[in-house]
């Protein structure tokens, strides 16, 4: 049995646990908050039920996959994993602490991956004594549906680790793309300035959120407008990524829009809180 652990059971953690369990892995899903774990299991089940309805998954395979997911509130439970994918809150100090602890509790050959959107893999690796086995495994949201995994090589990541994680991603029916470790990598370095500019358009009264999104959907053939996408990602996550781009690249073009800051301060984080640029039931 292939054993892996996911740390953080939020928007991304539940999706990552879903695809690994469906791919035959024994998954330990870990979060500090029990309600997050309960919610994650409910979301995974709902999403797998949807796959069954669409005949993408059999009922027996769904039940087997669900049976492979265990939930835990203690990080120590990651100990027996051959791969850990960290998907906790996007905060550098938190990730550094988690990797220090993971380095202590897991076997020396365990690969430690982060799903971070923007924090330096090289810096995270600096909090372990196995930088060759630390790598970025950046899944896209919603994980079960999106094909891409951005594989981020830190300065010390070995060829062997990169090859293994690339192979694992392919085995989950994902398409891995290798990139180097610079702020925002590729996906967010390009996506976040667009989202930020969309927020500026709303703040400056250029157009309503609906109009901005319609322009980008119909005019640029984007499947989803940038503001609806920001609500899906989480406005707090968007702000955190923009802060990393701004400080890491030192260019004022990445400064977060004041309206984005206000919305995060007001707790309007998008879908996960029921309100962002749009309202959700
Ligand atoms: P989220 O806020 O939905 O979930 C984060 C989870 O981490 C929460 O459940 C929280 O309780 C948990 N957590 C916090 N501290 C922890 C700890 N010490 N141990 C275990 N769990 C802990 O966040 P998210 O959107 O799922 O993002 C998670 C990571 O994935 C971030 O690094 C983010 O940048 C990245 N990411 C997010 C998206 C997206 O669209 N939201 C896309 C790609 C990557």
Short mmCIF file of C-alpha atoms and ligand atoms in Angstrom, two decimals:
data_model
loop_
_atom_site.label_atom_id
_atom_site.label_comp_id
_atom_site.label_asym_id
_atom_site.label_seq_id
_atom_site.Cartn_x
_atom_site.Cartn_y
_atom_site.Cartn_z
CA UNK A 1 0.00 0.00 0.00
CA UNK A 2 1.31 3.44 -0.95
CA UNK A 3 1.01 5.72 2.07
CA UNK A 4 0.84 9.50 2.01
CA UNK A 5 -0.32 12.32 4.26
CA UNK A 6 -1.97 15.64 3.48
CA UNK A 7 -1.47 18.43 6.03
CA UNK A 8 -4.31 20.97 5.98
CA UNK A 9 -7.88 19.97 5.15
CA UNK A 10 -9.17 23.21 3.63
CA UNK A 11 -10.14 24.00 0.04
CA UNK A 12 -7.06 22.31 -1.42
CA UNK A 13 -6.34 19.63 1.18
CA UNK A 14 -9.64 17.88 0.65
CA UNK A 15 -9.13 17.83 -3.11
CA UNK A 16 -5.59 16.50 -2.79
CA UNK A 17 -6.76 13.75 -0.41
CA UNK A 18 -9.54 12.94 -2.89
CA UNK A 19 -7.25 12.39 -5.90
CA UNK A 20 -4.64 10.39 -3.98
CA UNK A 21 -7.30 8.12 -2.42
CA UNK A 22 -8.87 7.65 -5.84
CA UNK A 23 -5.41 6.84 -7.17
CA UNK A 24 -5.09 3.94 -4.70
CA UNK A 25 -3.08 5.68 -1.96
CA UNK A 26 -3.67 5.20 1.72
CA UNK A 27 -4.25 8.83 2.84
CA UNK A 28 -3.94 10.42 6.27
CA UNK A 29 -5.60 13.84 6.18
CA UNK A 30 -4.39 16.05 9.03
CA UNK A 31 -5.72 19.37 10.28
CA UNK A 32 -5.60 21.24 13.59
CA UNK A 33 -9.35 21.84 13.35
CA UNK A 34 -11.73 18.86 13.64
CA UNK A 35 -14.59 20.77 11.91
CA UNK A 36 -12.33 21.27 8.89
CA UNK A 37 -11.69 17.51 8.77
CA UNK A 38 -15.41 16.71 9.05
CA UNK A 39 -16.20 19.23 6.35
CA UNK A 40 -13.39 17.87 4.13
CA UNK A 41 -14.76 14.33 4.32
CA UNK A 42 -18.26 15.58 3.48
CA UNK A 43 -16.93 17.54 0.49
CA UNK A 44 -14.89 14.57 -0.77
CA UNK A 45 -17.93 12.31 -0.53
CA UNK A 46 -20.14 14.85 -2.33
CA UNK A 47 -17.56 15.25 -5.10
CA UNK A 48 -17.10 11.49 -5.48
CA UNK A 49 -20.91 11.04 -5.60
CA UNK A 50 -20.92 13.53 -8.46
CA UNK A 51 -18.27 11.46 -10.26
CA UNK A 52 -20.40 8.34 -9.75
CA UNK A 53 -23.43 10.13 -11.18
CA UNK A 54 -21.40 11.12 -14.24
CA UNK A 55 -20.19 7.50 -14.52
CA UNK A 56 -16.57 8.56 -14.03
CA UNK A 57 -16.26 6.36 -10.94
CA UNK A 58 -18.05 3.18 -9.84
CA UNK A 59 -19.80 3.01 -6.48
CA UNK A 60 -17.40 0.28 -5.37
CA UNK A 61 -14.36 2.40 -6.28
CA UNK A 62 -15.87 5.41 -4.46
CA UNK A 63 -16.41 3.34 -1.32
CA UNK A 64 -12.92 1.88 -1.52
CA UNK A 65 -11.38 5.36 -1.99
CA UNK A 66 -13.35 6.80 0.93
CA UNK A 67 -12.24 3.84 3.04
CA UNK A 68 -8.59 4.73 2.33
CA UNK A 69 -8.87 8.20 3.94
CA UNK A 70 -8.19 8.56 7.67
CA UNK A 71 -8.49 11.93 9.43
CA UNK A 72 -6.24 13.03 12.29
CA UNK A 73 -5.59 16.17 14.33
CA UNK A 74 -1.96 15.34 15.24
CA UNK A 75 0.89 16.01 12.82
CA UNK A 76 2.75 12.99 14.27
CA UNK A 77 0.32 10.78 12.36
CA UNK A 78 2.22 11.67 9.16
CA UNK A 79 5.11 9.53 10.45
CA UNK A 80 4.64 6.45 8.25
CA UNK A 81 4.05 8.29 4.97
CA UNK A 82 6.38 7.97 1.98
CA UNK A 83 5.07 11.31 0.68
CA UNK A 84 3.63 14.29 2.57
CA UNK A 85 1.80 17.07 0.74
CA UNK A 86 1.45 20.14 2.91
CA UNK A 87 -1.62 22.25 2.09
CA UNK A 88 -1.99 24.36 5.23
CA UNK A 89 -2.75 28.07 5.36
CA UNK A 90 -0.55 30.24 3.09
CA UNK A 91 1.73 31.73 5.79
CA UNK A 92 5.51 31.35 5.58
CA UNK A 93 6.21 30.95 9.32
CA UNK A 94 3.52 28.29 9.65
CA UNK A 95 4.96 26.30 6.75
CA UNK A 96 8.51 26.63 8.11
CA UNK A 97 7.36 25.21 11.47
CA UNK A 98 5.43 22.40 9.81
CA UNK A 99 8.44 21.36 7.72
CA UNK A 100 10.74 21.44 10.77
CA UNK A 101 8.38 19.06 12.52
CA UNK A 102 7.81 16.88 9.43
CA UNK A 103 11.57 16.61 9.04
CA UNK A 104 11.78 15.24 12.60
CA UNK A 105 8.91 12.79 12.49
CA UNK A 106 9.10 11.24 9.02
CA UNK A 107 11.63 8.73 7.68
CA UNK A 108 14.73 10.25 6.06
CA UNK A 109 13.62 9.15 2.59
CA UNK A 110 10.09 10.63 2.82
CA UNK A 111 9.45 13.27 0.16
CA UNK A 112 8.10 16.49 1.67
CA UNK A 113 6.03 18.47 -0.85
CA UNK A 114 4.24 21.79 -0.42
CA UNK A 115 1.17 22.93 -2.28
CA UNK A 116 2.14 26.55 -1.57
CA UNK A 117 0.98 29.07 -4.16
CA UNK A 118 3.92 31.38 -3.74
CA UNK A 119 6.23 30.75 -0.79
CA UNK A 120 9.80 29.83 -1.73
CA UNK A 121 10.38 26.06 -1.86
CA UNK A 122 14.10 26.72 -1.32
CA UNK A 123 13.33 28.61 1.91
CA UNK A 124 10.92 25.92 3.09
CA UNK A 125 13.60 23.30 2.34
CA UNK A 126 16.03 25.33 4.48
CA UNK A 127 13.94 24.32 7.49
CA UNK A 128 14.75 20.64 6.91
CA UNK A 129 17.98 18.67 6.60
CA UNK A 130 16.83 17.05 3.33
CA UNK A 131 16.51 19.89 0.77
CA UNK A 132 16.98 17.29 -1.98
CA UNK A 133 13.62 15.74 -0.98
CA UNK A 134 11.64 18.98 -0.67
CA UNK A 135 9.60 20.05 -3.67
CA UNK A 136 6.54 22.07 -4.70
CA UNK A 137 3.50 20.12 -5.80
CA UNK A 138 1.12 22.92 -6.75
CA UNK A 139 -2.31 21.52 -7.53
CA UNK A 140 -5.02 23.71 -9.03
CA UNK A 141 -8.49 24.34 -7.61
CA UNK A 142 -10.76 22.34 -7.83
CA UNK A 143 -8.16 19.58 -7.57
CA UNK A 144 -10.25 16.61 -8.82
CA UNK A 145 -11.10 18.49 -12.02
CA UNK A 146 -7.98 20.45 -12.88
CA UNK A 147 -5.27 18.66 -14.84
CA UNK A 148 -2.24 20.77 -14.00
CA UNK A 149 0.29 20.17 -11.25
CA UNK A 150 3.06 22.78 -11.21
CA UNK A 151 6.15 20.90 -10.01
CA UNK A 152 8.46 23.41 -8.37
CA UNK A 153 12.11 22.62 -7.98
CA UNK A 154 13.88 24.38 -5.14
CA UNK A 155 17.60 25.09 -5.58
CA UNK A 156 18.43 21.86 -3.73
CA UNK A 157 15.68 19.58 -5.08
CA UNK A 158 17.23 16.47 -6.61
CA UNK A 159 16.55 15.05 -10.06
CA UNK A 160 15.40 11.85 -8.36
CA UNK A 161 12.76 13.64 -6.25
CA UNK A 162 11.57 15.61 -9.26
CA UNK A 163 11.27 12.45 -11.35
CA UNK A 164 9.38 10.62 -8.60
CA UNK A 165 6.89 13.43 -8.00
CA UNK A 166 6.42 13.88 -11.75
CA UNK A 167 5.66 10.18 -12.07
CA UNK A 168 3.25 10.23 -9.11
CA UNK A 169 1.41 13.25 -10.61
CA UNK A 170 1.03 11.46 -13.95
CA UNK A 171 -0.25 8.36 -12.19
CA UNK A 172 -3.04 10.52 -10.70
CA UNK A 173 -4.04 11.47 -14.29
CA UNK A 174 -2.56 14.95 -13.85
CA UNK A 175 -0.23 16.78 -16.20
CA UNK A 176 2.93 17.83 -14.36
CA UNK A 177 4.85 20.89 -15.55
CA UNK A 178 8.28 21.57 -14.09
CA UNK A 179 9.16 25.15 -13.13
CA UNK A 180 11.88 26.80 -11.09
CA UNK A 181 11.52 28.40 -7.70
CA UNK A 182 10.82 32.13 -8.07
CA UNK A 183 8.02 34.08 -6.34
CA UNK A 184 4.60 32.97 -7.59
CA UNK A 185 6.25 30.35 -9.84
CA UNK A 186 4.43 30.58 -13.22
CA UNK A 187 0.71 30.15 -12.52
CA UNK A 188 0.31 32.85 -9.90
CA UNK A 189 2.89 35.22 -11.27
CA UNK A 190 0.65 35.57 -14.31
CA UNK A 191 -2.77 35.00 -12.76
CA UNK A 192 -2.58 37.25 -9.68
CA UNK A 193 -1.68 40.52 -11.44
CA UNK A 194 -4.74 39.92 -13.64
CA UNK A 195 -7.00 39.34 -10.64
CA UNK A 196 -5.49 42.37 -8.88
CA UNK A 197 -6.14 44.56 -11.94
CA UNK A 198 -9.74 43.33 -12.03
CA UNK A 199 -10.13 44.42 -8.38
CA UNK A 200 -8.66 47.84 -9.28
CA UNK A 201 -11.28 48.13 -12.05
CA UNK A 202 -14.03 47.59 -9.46
CA UNK A 203 -12.42 49.93 -6.89
CA UNK A 204 -12.01 52.72 -9.43
CA UNK A 205 -15.58 52.34 -10.67
CA UNK A 206 -14.50 51.28 -14.15
CA UNK A 207 -17.07 48.48 -14.08
CA UNK A 208 -19.06 46.21 -11.76
CA UNK A 209 -17.71 42.74 -10.86
CA UNK A 210 -20.30 41.19 -13.19
CA UNK A 211 -19.18 43.42 -16.08
CA UNK A 212 -15.48 42.80 -15.48
CA UNK A 213 -16.06 39.05 -15.45
CA UNK A 214 -18.30 39.13 -18.53
CA UNK A 215 -15.66 41.06 -20.49
CA UNK A 216 -13.02 38.48 -19.65
CA UNK A 217 -15.29 35.48 -20.27
CA UNK A 218 -16.78 36.58 -23.56
CA UNK A 219 -13.92 38.74 -24.78
CA UNK A 220 -10.98 36.53 -23.84
CA UNK A 221 -12.70 33.12 -23.79
CA UNK A 222 -11.83 32.59 -20.12
CA UNK A 223 -14.10 29.90 -18.65
CA UNK A 224 -14.52 31.99 -15.52
CA UNK A 225 -14.09 35.73 -14.85
CA UNK A 226 -11.14 36.83 -12.68
CA UNK A 227 -13.33 37.99 -9.77
CA UNK A 228 -15.39 34.79 -9.67
CA UNK A 229 -12.07 32.93 -9.78
CA UNK A 230 -10.69 35.06 -6.93
CA UNK A 231 -13.79 34.16 -4.86
CA UNK A 232 -13.14 30.48 -5.62
CA UNK A 233 -9.45 30.69 -4.68
CA UNK A 234 -10.15 32.74 -1.54
CA UNK A 235 -9.45 36.48 -1.32
CA UNK A 236 -7.13 35.93 1.67
CA UNK A 237 -5.09 33.47 -0.41
CA UNK A 238 -4.96 35.97 -3.32
CA UNK A 239 -3.78 38.73 -0.97
CA UNK A 240 -1.12 36.49 0.58
CA UNK A 241 0.22 35.56 -2.88
CA UNK A 242 0.31 39.18 -4.03
CA UNK A 243 2.26 40.11 -0.86
CA UNK A 244 4.84 37.43 -1.71
CA UNK A 245 5.09 38.61 -5.34
CA UNK A 246 5.44 42.23 -4.18
CA UNK A 247 8.12 41.59 -1.57
CA UNK A 248 9.89 38.81 -3.49
CA UNK A 249 10.16 40.60 -6.85
CA UNK A 250 10.26 44.16 -5.46
CA UNK A 251 8.18 45.60 -8.28
CA UNK A 252 5.29 47.98 -7.50
CA UNK A 253 3.20 46.38 -10.25
CA UNK A 254 2.43 43.59 -7.75
CA UNK A 255 1.10 45.91 -4.98
CA UNK A 256 -2.21 44.49 -3.69
CA UNK A 257 -5.26 46.61 -4.46
CA UNK A 258 -6.59 48.43 -1.34
CA UNK A 259 -10.09 47.08 -2.05
CA UNK A 260 -8.72 43.52 -1.85
CA UNK A 261 -7.15 44.36 1.53
CA UNK A 262 -10.45 45.82 2.75
CA UNK A 263 -12.43 42.81 1.69
CA UNK A 264 -10.05 40.45 3.50
CA UNK A 265 -10.13 42.68 6.60
CA UNK A 266 -13.94 42.54 6.49
CA UNK A 267 -13.87 38.73 6.33
CA UNK A 268 -15.33 38.65 2.82
CA UNK A 269 -13.04 35.89 1.63
CA UNK A 270 -15.17 34.55 -1.25
CA UNK A 271 -17.00 31.25 -1.46
CA UNK A 272 -15.62 29.85 1.77
CA UNK A 273 -17.27 32.63 3.84
CA UNK A 274 -20.34 33.03 1.63
CA UNK A 275 -19.39 36.50 0.42
CA UNK A 276 -16.69 37.95 -1.77
CA UNK A 277 -17.24 39.81 -5.01
CA UNK A 278 -20.42 37.71 -5.23
CA UNK A 279 -22.74 36.19 -2.64
CA UNK A 280 -23.01 32.42 -2.11
CA UNK A 281 -25.61 30.39 -0.28
P1 LIG B 1 -7.71 27.02 3.46
O1 LIG B 1 -7.70 28.25 4.30
O2 LIG B 1 -8.98 26.61 2.79
O3 LIG B 1 -7.24 25.75 4.35
C1 LIG B 1 -6.07 25.76 5.12
C2 LIG B 1 -6.22 24.68 6.19
O4 LIG B 1 -4.98 24.56 6.89
C3 LIG B 1 -7.30 24.96 7.24
O5 LIG B 1 -8.19 23.88 7.29
C4 LIG B 1 -6.51 25.11 8.52
O6 LIG B 1 -7.22 24.65 9.67
C5 LIG B 1 -5.29 24.24 8.23
N1 LIG B 1 -4.16 24.49 9.09
C6 LIG B 1 -3.69 25.66 9.58
N2 LIG B 1 -2.63 25.44 10.37
C7 LIG B 1 -2.40 24.11 10.37
C8 LIG B 1 -1.45 23.26 11.00
N3 LIG B 1 -0.52 23.75 11.80
N4 LIG B 1 -1.54 21.93 10.79
C9 LIG B 1 -2.50 21.41 10.00
N5 LIG B 1 -3.43 22.17 9.37
C10 LIG B 1 -3.38 23.49 9.55
O7 LIG B 1 -6.53 27.18 2.43
P2 LIG B 1 -6.39 26.55 0.96
O8 LIG B 1 -7.04 27.47 0.00
O9 LIG B 1 -6.74 25.12 1.00
O10 LIG B 1 -4.82 26.70 0.74
C11 LIG B 1 -3.90 25.76 1.26
C12 LIG B 1 -2.59 25.90 0.54
O11 LIG B 1 -2.82 25.63 -0.86
C13 LIG B 1 -1.98 27.29 0.61
O12 LIG B 1 -0.58 27.17 0.64
C14 LIG B 1 -2.44 27.93 -0.69
O13 LIG B 1 -1.60 28.96 -1.12
C15 LIG B 1 -2.39 26.74 -1.63
N6 LIG B 1 -3.24 26.81 -2.84
C16 LIG B 1 -4.50 27.33 -2.76
C17 LIG B 1 -5.29 27.36 -3.91
C18 LIG B 1 -6.70 27.86 -3.87
O14 LIG B 1 -7.31 28.03 -4.94
N7 LIG B 1 -7.28 28.11 -2.71
C19 LIG B 1 -4.78 26.87 -5.13
C20 LIG B 1 -3.50 26.33 -5.17
C21 LIG B 1 -2.73 26.32 -4.00
#
